Amino acid sequence: MKKILLTGFVPFLDNPINPTEEIVQGLHKKSVNGWEVVGEVLPVDFHVTGDHLVELIHKVQPSAIISLGLAAGRNRITPERIAINCNDGPVDNQGYKPDGEKIISDGPDGYFSSLPIKKMVKELENNGIPAKISNTAGAYLCNHVMYRALHEIEQQKLDIFSGFIHIPASHKLALTNNIPSFAQKDLQRAIEICIGCLD
Amino acid sequence: MKKILLTGFVPFLDNPINPTEEIVQGLHKKSVNGWEVVGEVLPVDFHVTGDHLVELIHKVQPSAIISLGLAAGRNRITPERIAINCNDGPVDNQGYKPDGEKIISDGPDGYFSSLPIKKMVKELENNGIPAKISNTAGAYLCNHVMYRALHEIEQQKLDIFSGFIHIPASHKLALTNNIPSFAQKDLQRAIEICIGCLD
Amino acid sequence: MKKILLTGFVPFLDNPINPTEEIVQGLHKKSVNGWEVVGEVLPVDFHVTGDHLVELIHKVQPSAIISLGLAAGRNRITPERIAINCNDGPVDNQGYKPDGEKIISDGPDGYFSSLPIKKMVKELENNGIPAKISNTAGAYLCNHVMYRALHEIEQQKLDIFSGFIHIPASHKLALTNNIPSFAQKDLQRAIEICIGCLD
Amino acid sequence: MKKILLTGFVPFLDNPINPTEEIVQGLHKKSVNGWEVVGEVLPVDFHVTGDHLVELIHKVQPSAIISLGLAAGRNRITPERIAINCNDGPVDNQGYKPDGEKIISDGPDGYFSSLPIKKMVKELENNGIPAKISNTAGAYLCNHVMYRALHEIEQQKLDIFSGFIHIPASHKLALTNNIPSFAQKDLQRAIEICIGCLD
């Protein structure tokens, strides 16, 4: 069975929980639409997360990579269109504050996702789940891992679909934070539907 | 078994569906936490809806009234604190445009809800559903029916708990409108929890 | 010349500056459209602010009262329609946390503003300033002072126009807080226009 | 004197006015901080706007290009970080609906702006104007012209600073649309400050 590397993140900034963590743990080692899920919860750390992901790619040798991230404030599932060669935003969990530096000094300015993002949005909507292609994964750790995966695949000429999906908060997170939210089980169902879009 | 009159509305303005309609139809004639639900979907019409509701109060003779409304854009269940003696806002479904006139010419400026709104928010949160007391039901039909019910109860010295709960959009509505949303079944579960808060 | 009591507030919660303070100080002792402005910056304190305002009403003996408040997040000038007999919301500047208690135990649930709010919105728009009547002053100190002033006027049968206007953040405040904002001078111009609407 | 090509757009979608048009007309043929401004208001048309801009670049032979766009809903001046090789979004003014196709079939996925965007944000803030680097110019005409200019400069090895700045609505536009806004004169002042950041 083909393997998919599914990553999420630990909690960060003023989000006491991270619903991507629960999704990844919930799907780890499961078979979803013909794909064997290898789940990994990544640290929120500009200095280690990228390299850690690249090691995983070579260790797991997946046919697809979907990285998940929490976009607190968004009100729908948003497959990302592009990763950009830039780190910027607030401090990470180690207190490091990026300042617009490049992720890969001689890397291209951007990499489009190689996931079927239009098909994913369509399938999500067919299943009654609000979704939309996003034109920005930001410039924080979410964008960082999306870029590092796509760059490694490009550099090593690997045959792997790869990209990123931002999700809204879970209801549990929205109890404390005044942001839109989905039920956790609907967030997980959405990711299963996205995995189902992979050939 | 005590009766609760549960009202919702038909679709209005640029909302092609109204999730309150589905909740009311889903709970009509059901027994919820010891209450027999009498459901009614109200028209969105400043000239008939209020009187229609008053007739229903006398016909059904409920021990409690919960009126539901869609607050497109809100991201949590919001029991309302107060109704105000004012009609204002966009056109209703008959094309009538209110302009700040009083609902009851000699009525008080405001009526507090007599529902246990703090208890409702607490119970919803205990069940993992984001909720918050709202300080404004607006000045459209939602506020109008809340005011008319509370005024009739006051005038006729009726022993009825009465108030209003605004809900976010359903996922189905959010497929076309870029607003926060819950799953329809979670919206209905939230209202059942609120009914459960009535003594 | 008729006197108008114009109040604002000191900074509160996570707003390091309060643009109402600057407006009140800017217009204090000025003549605006035939009105002599008596400006007062109020503390953010549920236990003293209301009584302090009532003392001022009797000391200043104005013909009109306009209280100003910052509504961080709003994107236009919003004259308030109603004050409600309720304290609720986050802690005040003394650390007191209200919990839905009445402002005046036997007071009515609500008091409509007696300011010409429709005329104010119209005049603001005629002067190119976005404005809208708001149906909620919240339940924090802004609503509290609006209610106390209207209640005192009602109880003492005073001949005073009274009400509340919420303003968006100033650009200076928005440098640190990600919220909509106006230029400070346009906020002050807006309040002068509102004063001009008083007969 | 060095020339800067400053472009804006005509009104589009549900924005009856476009404040960028007024800025470009206001600064056309003016000298701003040592730059002679050549202003051009562009059509909102996926089929002609890009080529029209490229023609202008060769005709005007500027040392810098700043394209302006209205980001209805944003609450600060946002210099854009990157343009992406994609057309997507609602219909343009000719009724054409893009569907995620590439702008330049063999073009790179993204081009970073070559404007001093960090310096611009800093200068704007120093002048009391809320500003932030944006990580997405969208995928509509704004992104389209940003990409076409940067691509032409890259292909022809032209020595031109080039990029894009999104602005919030003007107060005039916000009279009809419920969105954040600045005074028109402050929008223009912001762009003059940005031009001043060019060496």
Short mmCIF file of N, CA, C and O in Angstrom, two decimals, chain C residues 43-153:
data_model
loop_
_atom_site.label_atom_id
_atom_site.label_comp_id
_atom_site.label_asym_id
_atom_site.label_seq_id
_atom_site.Cartn_x
_atom_site.Cartn_y
_atom_site.Cartn_z
N PRO C 43 -12.36 57.44 34.59
CA PRO C 43 -11.62 56.21 34.89
C PRO C 43 -12.41 55.00 34.40
O PRO C 43 -13.62 55.10 34.15
N VAL C 44 -11.74 53.86 34.25
CA VAL C 44 -12.42 52.62 33.81
C VAL C 44 -12.60 51.75 35.05
O VAL C 44 -11.79 50.87 35.35
N ASP C 45 -13.68 52.04 35.80
CA ASP C 45 -13.83 51.48 37.15
C ASP C 45 -15.31 51.39 37.47
O ASP C 45 -16.00 52.41 37.64
N PHE C 46 -15.82 50.16 37.53
CA PHE C 46 -17.27 49.97 37.74
C PHE C 46 -17.75 50.58 39.07
O PHE C 46 -18.93 50.86 39.23
N HIS C 47 -16.82 50.77 40.00
CA HIS C 47 -17.26 51.22 41.33
C HIS C 47 -17.29 52.74 41.50
O HIS C 47 -17.92 53.24 42.42
N VAL C 48 -16.60 53.48 40.64
CA VAL C 48 -16.57 54.93 40.87
C VAL C 48 -17.05 55.74 39.65
O VAL C 48 -17.60 56.83 39.79
N THR C 49 -16.86 55.18 38.45
CA THR C 49 -17.08 56.00 37.25
C THR C 49 -18.52 56.52 37.16
O THR C 49 -18.76 57.69 36.85
N GLY C 50 -19.50 55.63 37.44
CA GLY C 50 -20.91 56.04 37.33
C GLY C 50 -21.24 57.18 38.27
O GLY C 50 -21.79 58.22 37.85
N ASP C 51 -20.86 57.02 39.53
CA ASP C 51 -21.17 58.09 40.51
C ASP C 51 -20.45 59.39 40.14
O ASP C 51 -21.02 60.48 40.24
N HIS C 52 -19.22 59.22 39.66
CA HIS C 52 -18.44 60.41 39.27
C HIS C 52 -19.17 61.17 38.15
O HIS C 52 -19.29 62.41 38.18
N LEU C 53 -19.70 60.42 37.20
CA LEU C 53 -20.42 61.06 36.07
C LEU C 53 -21.67 61.77 36.58
O LEU C 53 -21.97 62.90 36.19
N VAL C 54 -22.39 61.13 37.50
CA VAL C 54 -23.63 61.76 38.03
C VAL C 54 -23.28 63.07 38.75
O VAL C 54 -23.96 64.08 38.56
N GLU C 55 -22.20 63.04 39.52
CA GLU C 55 -21.78 64.29 40.19
C GLU C 55 -21.50 65.38 39.15
O GLU C 55 -21.91 66.54 39.29
N LEU C 56 -20.81 64.99 38.10
CA LEU C 56 -20.47 65.95 37.04
C LEU C 56 -21.73 66.55 36.42
O LEU C 56 -21.79 67.75 36.12
N ILE C 57 -22.74 65.70 36.20
CA ILE C 57 -23.99 66.19 35.58
C ILE C 57 -24.56 67.32 36.42
O ILE C 57 -24.96 68.37 35.89
N HIS C 58 -24.56 67.11 37.75
CA HIS C 58 -25.14 68.14 38.63
C HIS C 58 -24.21 69.35 38.77
O HIS C 58 -24.66 70.48 38.89
N LYS C 59 -22.90 69.09 38.68
CA LYS C 59 -21.96 70.22 38.80
C LYS C 59 -21.95 71.08 37.52
O LYS C 59 -22.06 72.30 37.56
N VAL C 60 -21.86 70.40 36.39
CA VAL C 60 -21.72 71.12 35.10
C VAL C 60 -23.06 71.67 34.61
O VAL C 60 -23.13 72.71 33.96
N GLN C 61 -24.15 70.91 34.92
CA GLN C 61 -25.51 71.28 34.46
C GLN C 61 -25.54 71.55 32.96
O GLN C 61 -25.90 72.65 32.49
N PRO C 62 -25.12 70.48 32.19
CA PRO C 62 -25.08 70.67 30.73
C PRO C 62 -26.47 70.57 30.11
O PRO C 62 -27.41 70.09 30.73
N SER C 63 -26.59 71.01 28.88
CA SER C 63 -27.84 70.79 28.12
C SER C 63 -27.75 69.50 27.31
O SER C 63 -28.75 69.00 26.80
N ALA C 64 -26.52 69.00 27.20
CA ALA C 64 -26.33 67.72 26.47
C ALA C 64 -25.12 66.98 27.03
O ALA C 64 -24.19 67.61 27.57
N ILE C 65 -25.20 65.66 26.91
CA ILE C 65 -24.07 64.81 27.32
C ILE C 65 -23.76 63.86 26.16
O ILE C 65 -24.67 63.19 25.65
N ILE C 66 -22.52 63.86 25.72
CA ILE C 66 -22.07 62.83 24.79
C ILE C 66 -20.90 62.11 25.44
O ILE C 66 -19.87 62.73 25.74
N SER C 67 -21.07 60.84 25.70
CA SER C 67 -19.95 60.04 26.22
C SER C 67 -19.32 59.28 25.06
O SER C 67 -20.04 58.74 24.20
N LEU C 68 -18.00 59.26 25.04
CA LEU C 68 -17.28 58.59 23.95
C LEU C 68 -16.60 57.33 24.48
O LEU C 68 -16.14 57.29 25.63
N GLY C 69 -16.50 56.34 23.59
CA GLY C 69 -15.79 55.12 23.96
C GLY C 69 -15.09 54.54 22.75
O GLY C 69 -15.53 54.75 21.60
N LEU C 70 -14.00 53.82 23.02
CA LEU C 70 -13.27 53.11 21.95
C LEU C 70 -13.91 51.75 21.74
O LEU C 70 -14.04 50.96 22.69
N ALA C 71 -14.32 51.47 20.50
CA ALA C 71 -14.81 50.11 20.16
C ALA C 71 -13.74 49.50 19.26
O ALA C 71 -13.84 49.56 18.03
N ALA C 72 -12.71 48.92 19.88
CA ALA C 72 -11.59 48.35 19.12
C ALA C 72 -12.12 47.24 18.21
O ALA C 72 -12.73 46.29 18.70
N GLY C 73 -11.93 47.42 16.91
CA GLY C 73 -12.42 46.41 15.96
C GLY C 73 -13.48 46.98 15.03
O GLY C 73 -13.64 46.50 13.91
N ARG C 74 -14.20 48.00 15.52
CA ARG C 74 -15.19 48.60 14.64
C ARG C 74 -14.50 49.46 13.59
O ARG C 74 -13.40 49.99 13.83
N ASN C 75 -15.21 49.61 12.42
CA ASN C 75 -14.54 50.34 11.33
C ASN C 75 -15.28 51.63 10.98
O ASN C 75 -15.08 52.18 9.90
N ARG C 76 -16.20 52.09 11.89
CA ARG C 76 -16.90 53.36 11.61
C ARG C 76 -17.37 53.98 12.92
O ARG C 76 -17.33 53.35 13.97
N ILE C 77 -17.80 55.24 12.82
CA ILE C 77 -18.32 55.95 13.98
C ILE C 77 -19.71 55.38 14.27
O ILE C 77 -20.54 55.28 13.36
N THR C 78 -19.97 54.96 15.49
CA THR C 78 -21.25 54.29 15.78
C THR C 78 -21.97 54.91 16.98
O THR C 78 -21.75 54.51 18.13
N PRO C 79 -22.86 55.87 16.72
CA PRO C 79 -23.74 56.34 17.80
C PRO C 79 -24.58 55.17 18.32
O PRO C 79 -25.08 54.36 17.53
N GLU C 80 -24.68 55.08 19.64
CA GLU C 80 -25.38 53.94 20.23
C GLU C 80 -26.87 54.20 20.38
O GLU C 80 -27.29 55.29 20.75
N ARG C 81 -27.66 53.13 20.16
CA ARG C 81 -29.12 53.27 20.23
C ARG C 81 -29.62 53.11 21.66
O ARG C 81 -30.55 53.77 22.08
N ILE C 82 -28.99 52.22 22.42
CA ILE C 82 -29.56 51.87 23.73
C ILE C 82 -28.49 51.51 24.76
O ILE C 82 -27.43 51.01 24.39
N ALA C 83 -28.79 51.81 26.01
CA ALA C 83 -27.95 51.34 27.13
C ALA C 83 -28.77 50.28 27.87
O ALA C 83 -30.00 50.38 27.94
N ILE C 84 -28.11 49.28 28.42
CA ILE C 84 -28.85 48.20 29.09
C ILE C 84 -28.41 48.11 30.54
O ILE C 84 -27.26 48.40 30.88
N ASN C 85 -29.35 47.68 31.38
CA ASN C 85 -29.13 47.68 32.83
C ASN C 85 -28.33 46.45 33.26
O ASN C 85 -28.83 45.56 33.96
N CYS C 86 -27.05 46.40 32.84
CA CYS C 86 -26.26 45.20 33.07
C CYS C 86 -24.77 45.52 33.00
O CYS C 86 -24.31 46.25 32.11
N ASN C 87 -24.00 44.99 33.95
CA ASN C 87 -22.54 45.04 33.90
C ASN C 87 -22.02 43.64 33.58
O ASN C 87 -22.33 42.69 34.30
N ASP C 88 -21.26 43.52 32.50
CA ASP C 88 -20.69 42.21 32.17
C ASP C 88 -19.46 42.45 31.30
O ASP C 88 -19.38 43.47 30.61
N GLY C 89 -18.54 41.51 31.32
CA GLY C 89 -17.37 41.66 30.45
C GLY C 89 -16.09 41.42 31.22
O GLY C 89 -16.10 40.84 32.32
N PRO C 90 -14.94 41.83 30.64
CA PRO C 90 -13.64 41.57 31.27
C PRO C 90 -13.44 42.47 32.50
O PRO C 90 -14.29 43.29 32.83
N VAL C 91 -12.28 42.32 33.13
CA VAL C 91 -11.97 43.12 34.34
C VAL C 91 -11.83 44.60 33.96
O VAL C 91 -11.45 44.95 32.85
N ASP C 92 -12.15 45.46 34.95
CA ASP C 92 -11.92 46.90 34.73
C ASP C 92 -10.49 47.22 35.16
O ASP C 92 -9.71 46.32 35.52
N ASN C 93 -10.13 48.49 35.17
CA ASN C 93 -8.73 48.86 35.46
C ASN C 93 -8.34 48.63 36.91
O ASN C 93 -7.17 48.71 37.27
N GLN C 94 -9.36 48.32 37.74
CA GLN C 94 -9.05 48.00 39.16
C GLN C 94 -9.06 46.50 39.38
O GLN C 94 -8.98 46.01 40.51
N GLY C 95 -9.27 45.74 38.31
CA GLY C 95 -9.26 44.28 38.43
C GLY C 95 -10.60 43.69 38.79
O GLY C 95 -10.72 42.48 39.00
N TYR C 96 -11.63 44.55 38.88
CA TYR C 96 -12.97 44.02 39.20
C TYR C 96 -13.56 43.40 37.94
O TYR C 96 -13.58 44.00 36.86
N LYS C 97 -14.12 42.20 38.09
CA LYS C 97 -14.74 41.48 36.95
C LYS C 97 -16.25 41.44 37.15
O LYS C 97 -16.75 40.75 38.04
N PRO C 98 -17.02 42.21 36.36
CA PRO C 98 -18.48 42.16 36.50
C PRO C 98 -18.99 40.79 36.03
O PRO C 98 -18.29 40.07 35.33
N ASP C 99 -20.23 40.48 36.46
CA ASP C 99 -20.73 39.13 36.09
C ASP C 99 -22.23 39.16 35.79
O ASP C 99 -22.98 38.30 36.21
N GLY C 100 -22.64 40.20 35.04
CA GLY C 100 -24.03 40.26 34.58
C GLY C 100 -24.98 40.90 35.58
O GLY C 100 -26.20 40.86 35.41
N GLU C 101 -24.45 41.47 36.64
CA GLU C 101 -25.34 42.11 37.64
C GLU C 101 -25.95 43.41 37.08
O GLU C 101 -25.43 43.99 36.14
N LYS C 102 -27.11 43.79 37.66
CA LYS C 102 -27.77 45.02 37.23
C LYS C 102 -26.94 46.25 37.65
O LYS C 102 -26.28 46.23 38.68
N ILE C 103 -27.08 47.31 36.87
CA ILE C 103 -26.43 48.58 37.23
C ILE C 103 -27.28 49.26 38.31
O ILE C 103 -26.77 49.66 39.36
N ILE C 104 -28.55 49.32 38.07
CA ILE C 104 -29.51 49.88 39.04
C ILE C 104 -30.54 48.78 39.34
O ILE C 104 -31.27 48.34 38.43
N SER C 105 -30.56 48.32 40.57
CA SER C 105 -31.32 47.08 40.85
C SER C 105 -32.77 47.17 40.37
O SER C 105 -33.31 46.21 39.82
N ASP C 106 -33.39 48.34 40.57
CA ASP C 106 -34.82 48.43 40.16
C ASP C 106 -34.98 49.30 38.91
O ASP C 106 -36.06 49.82 38.62
N GLY C 107 -33.89 49.47 38.19
CA GLY C 107 -33.95 50.28 36.97
C GLY C 107 -34.56 49.51 35.80
O GLY C 107 -34.59 48.26 35.82
N PRO C 108 -35.06 50.22 34.80
CA PRO C 108 -35.60 49.53 33.62
C PRO C 108 -34.50 48.77 32.87
O PRO C 108 -33.31 49.06 33.05
N ASP C 109 -34.91 47.77 32.06
CA ASP C 109 -33.92 46.94 31.36
C ASP C 109 -33.08 47.76 30.37
O ASP C 109 -31.90 47.47 30.17
N GLY C 110 -33.71 48.78 29.78
CA GLY C 110 -32.95 49.55 28.81
C GLY C 110 -33.40 51.01 28.73
O GLY C 110 -34.53 51.33 29.09
N TYR C 111 -32.50 51.87 28.29
CA TYR C 111 -32.82 53.28 28.01
C TYR C 111 -32.33 53.60 26.59
O TYR C 111 -31.14 53.46 26.29
N PHE C 112 -33.24 54.09 25.74
CA PHE C 112 -32.78 54.57 24.44
C PHE C 112 -31.99 55.87 24.61
O PHE C 112 -32.28 56.67 25.53
N SER C 113 -31.00 56.06 23.76
CA SER C 113 -30.30 57.34 23.72
C SER C 113 -31.29 58.45 23.39
O SER C 113 -32.27 58.23 22.68
N SER C 114 -31.06 59.62 23.92
CA SER C 114 -31.92 60.77 23.54
C SER C 114 -31.15 61.72 22.62
O SER C 114 -31.56 62.85 22.38
N LEU C 115 -30.03 61.24 22.08
CA LEU C 115 -29.30 62.02 21.07
C LEU C 115 -29.95 61.77 19.70
O LEU C 115 -30.52 60.71 19.45
N PRO C 116 -29.83 62.74 18.77
CA PRO C 116 -30.39 62.55 17.41
C PRO C 116 -29.49 61.61 16.58
O PRO C 116 -28.80 62.04 15.67
N ILE C 117 -29.50 60.31 16.92
CA ILE C 117 -28.50 59.39 16.36
C ILE C 117 -28.66 59.23 14.84
O ILE C 117 -27.67 59.13 14.11
N LYS C 118 -29.90 59.22 14.35
CA LYS C 118 -30.07 59.09 12.89
C LYS C 118 -29.49 60.31 12.16
O LYS C 118 -28.78 60.17 11.16
N LYS C 119 -29.79 61.49 12.72
CA LYS C 119 -29.28 62.73 12.12
C LYS C 119 -27.75 62.74 12.15
O LYS C 119 -27.08 63.15 11.19
N MET C 120 -27.18 62.24 13.26
CA MET C 120 -25.71 62.20 13.37
C MET C 120 -25.10 61.33 12.28
O MET C 120 -24.14 61.74 11.61
N VAL C 121 -25.68 60.13 12.09
CA VAL C 121 -25.13 59.23 11.06
C VAL C 121 -25.23 59.90 9.68
O VAL C 121 -24.28 59.90 8.89
N LYS C 122 -26.36 60.52 9.44
CA LYS C 122 -26.58 61.17 8.13
C LYS C 122 -25.53 62.29 7.92
O LYS C 122 -24.89 62.37 6.86
N GLU C 123 -25.35 63.11 8.94
CA GLU C 123 -24.40 64.24 8.82
C GLU C 123 -22.97 63.73 8.65
O GLU C 123 -22.18 64.25 7.86
N LEU C 124 -22.63 62.69 9.40
CA LEU C 124 -21.28 62.11 9.27
C LEU C 124 -21.07 61.63 7.83
O LEU C 124 -20.07 61.95 7.19
N GLU C 125 -22.06 60.91 7.30
CA GLU C 125 -21.93 60.38 5.94
C GLU C 125 -21.86 61.53 4.93
O GLU C 125 -21.08 61.49 3.98
N ASN C 126 -22.66 62.59 5.18
CA ASN C 126 -22.61 63.75 4.27
C ASN C 126 -21.22 64.37 4.25
O ASN C 126 -20.82 65.02 3.29
N ASN C 127 -20.51 64.17 5.36
CA ASN C 127 -19.14 64.71 5.44
C ASN C 127 -18.09 63.65 5.10
O ASN C 127 -16.92 63.79 5.44
N GLY C 128 -18.56 62.55 4.46
CA GLY C 128 -17.62 61.53 3.98
C GLY C 128 -17.04 60.64 5.06
O GLY C 128 -16.00 60.00 4.87
N ILE C 129 -17.71 60.57 6.22
CA ILE C 129 -17.19 59.75 7.33
C ILE C 129 -18.11 58.54 7.53
O ILE C 129 -19.30 58.69 7.82
N PRO C 130 -17.57 57.31 7.36
CA PRO C 130 -18.40 56.11 7.56
C PRO C 130 -18.99 56.06 8.97
O PRO C 130 -18.28 56.28 9.96
N ALA C 131 -20.28 55.80 9.04
CA ALA C 131 -20.97 55.80 10.34
C ALA C 131 -22.17 54.88 10.27
O ALA C 131 -22.69 54.61 9.17
N LYS C 132 -22.58 54.41 11.43
CA LYS C 132 -23.78 53.55 11.48
C LYS C 132 -24.31 53.52 12.90
O LYS C 132 -23.51 53.54 13.85
N ILE C 133 -25.64 53.48 13.05
CA ILE C 133 -26.21 53.32 14.39
C ILE C 133 -25.83 51.93 14.90
O ILE C 133 -25.93 50.94 14.17
N SER C 134 -25.39 51.87 16.14
CA SER C 134 -25.07 50.56 16.74
C SER C 134 -26.19 50.16 17.69
O SER C 134 -26.74 51.01 18.41
N ASN C 135 -26.52 48.88 17.70
CA ASN C 135 -27.57 48.39 18.60
C ASN C 135 -27.02 47.86 19.91
O ASN C 135 -27.76 47.32 20.73
N THR C 136 -25.72 47.98 20.13
CA THR C 136 -25.18 47.54 21.42
C THR C 136 -23.95 48.33 21.81
O THR C 136 -22.97 48.40 21.08
N ALA C 137 -24.01 48.92 23.01
CA ALA C 137 -22.85 49.60 23.59
C ALA C 137 -22.07 48.60 24.42
O ALA C 137 -21.17 48.98 25.17
N GLY C 138 -22.42 47.31 24.33
CA GLY C 138 -21.77 46.27 25.13
C GLY C 138 -22.38 46.26 26.53
O GLY C 138 -23.53 46.67 26.72
N ALA C 139 -21.61 45.76 27.48
CA ALA C 139 -22.08 45.75 28.88
C ALA C 139 -20.91 46.11 29.79
O ALA C 139 -20.91 45.82 30.98
N TYR C 140 -19.92 46.79 29.19
CA TYR C 140 -18.73 47.20 29.97
C TYR C 140 -18.91 48.66 30.41
O TYR C 140 -20.04 49.17 30.51
N LEU C 141 -17.84 49.37 30.67
CA LEU C 141 -17.96 50.72 31.21
C LEU C 141 -18.66 51.72 30.26
O LEU C 141 -19.32 52.65 30.71
N CYS C 142 -18.55 51.50 28.98
CA CYS C 142 -19.20 52.41 28.04
C CYS C 142 -20.71 52.39 28.26
O CYS C 142 -21.35 53.41 28.47
N ASN C 143 -21.26 51.15 28.22
CA ASN C 143 -22.70 51.00 28.46
C ASN C 143 -23.07 51.51 29.84
O ASN C 143 -24.11 52.15 30.04
N HIS C 144 -22.19 51.23 30.81
CA HIS C 144 -22.44 51.59 32.21
C HIS C 144 -22.68 53.12 32.36
O HIS C 144 -23.68 53.54 32.94
N VAL C 145 -21.77 53.93 31.77
CA VAL C 145 -21.92 55.39 31.92
C VAL C 145 -23.11 55.89 31.12
O VAL C 145 -23.84 56.79 31.54
N MET C 146 -23.36 55.26 29.95
CA MET C 146 -24.53 55.68 29.14
C MET C 146 -25.80 55.46 29.96
O MET C 146 -26.68 56.31 30.02
N TYR C 147 -25.88 54.28 30.62
CA TYR C 147 -27.07 53.94 31.41
C TYR C 147 -27.21 54.88 32.60
O TYR C 147 -28.29 55.42 32.87
N ARG C 148 -26.12 55.11 33.34
CA ARG C 148 -26.18 55.94 34.55
C ARG C 148 -26.64 57.37 34.23
O ARG C 148 -27.45 57.95 34.95
N ALA C 149 -26.14 57.90 33.12
CA ALA C 149 -26.52 59.28 32.74
C ALA C 149 -28.02 59.33 32.42
O ALA C 149 -28.76 60.18 32.94
N LEU C 150 -28.46 58.38 31.59
CA LEU C 150 -29.88 58.39 31.16
C LEU C 150 -30.80 58.14 32.36
O LEU C 150 -31.89 58.70 32.47
N HIS C 151 -30.33 57.28 33.28
CA HIS C 151 -31.16 56.97 34.47
C HIS C 151 -31.27 58.21 35.37
O HIS C 151 -32.36 58.55 35.84
N GLU C 152 -30.16 58.91 35.56
CA GLU C 152 -30.17 60.11 36.42
C GLU C 152 -31.10 61.17 35.82
O GLU C 152 -31.89 61.82 36.50
N ILE C 153 -31.01 61.34 34.50
CA ILE C 153 -31.84 62.33 33.81
C ILE C 153 -33.31 61.95 33.97
O ILE C 153 -34.17 62.80 34.26
#
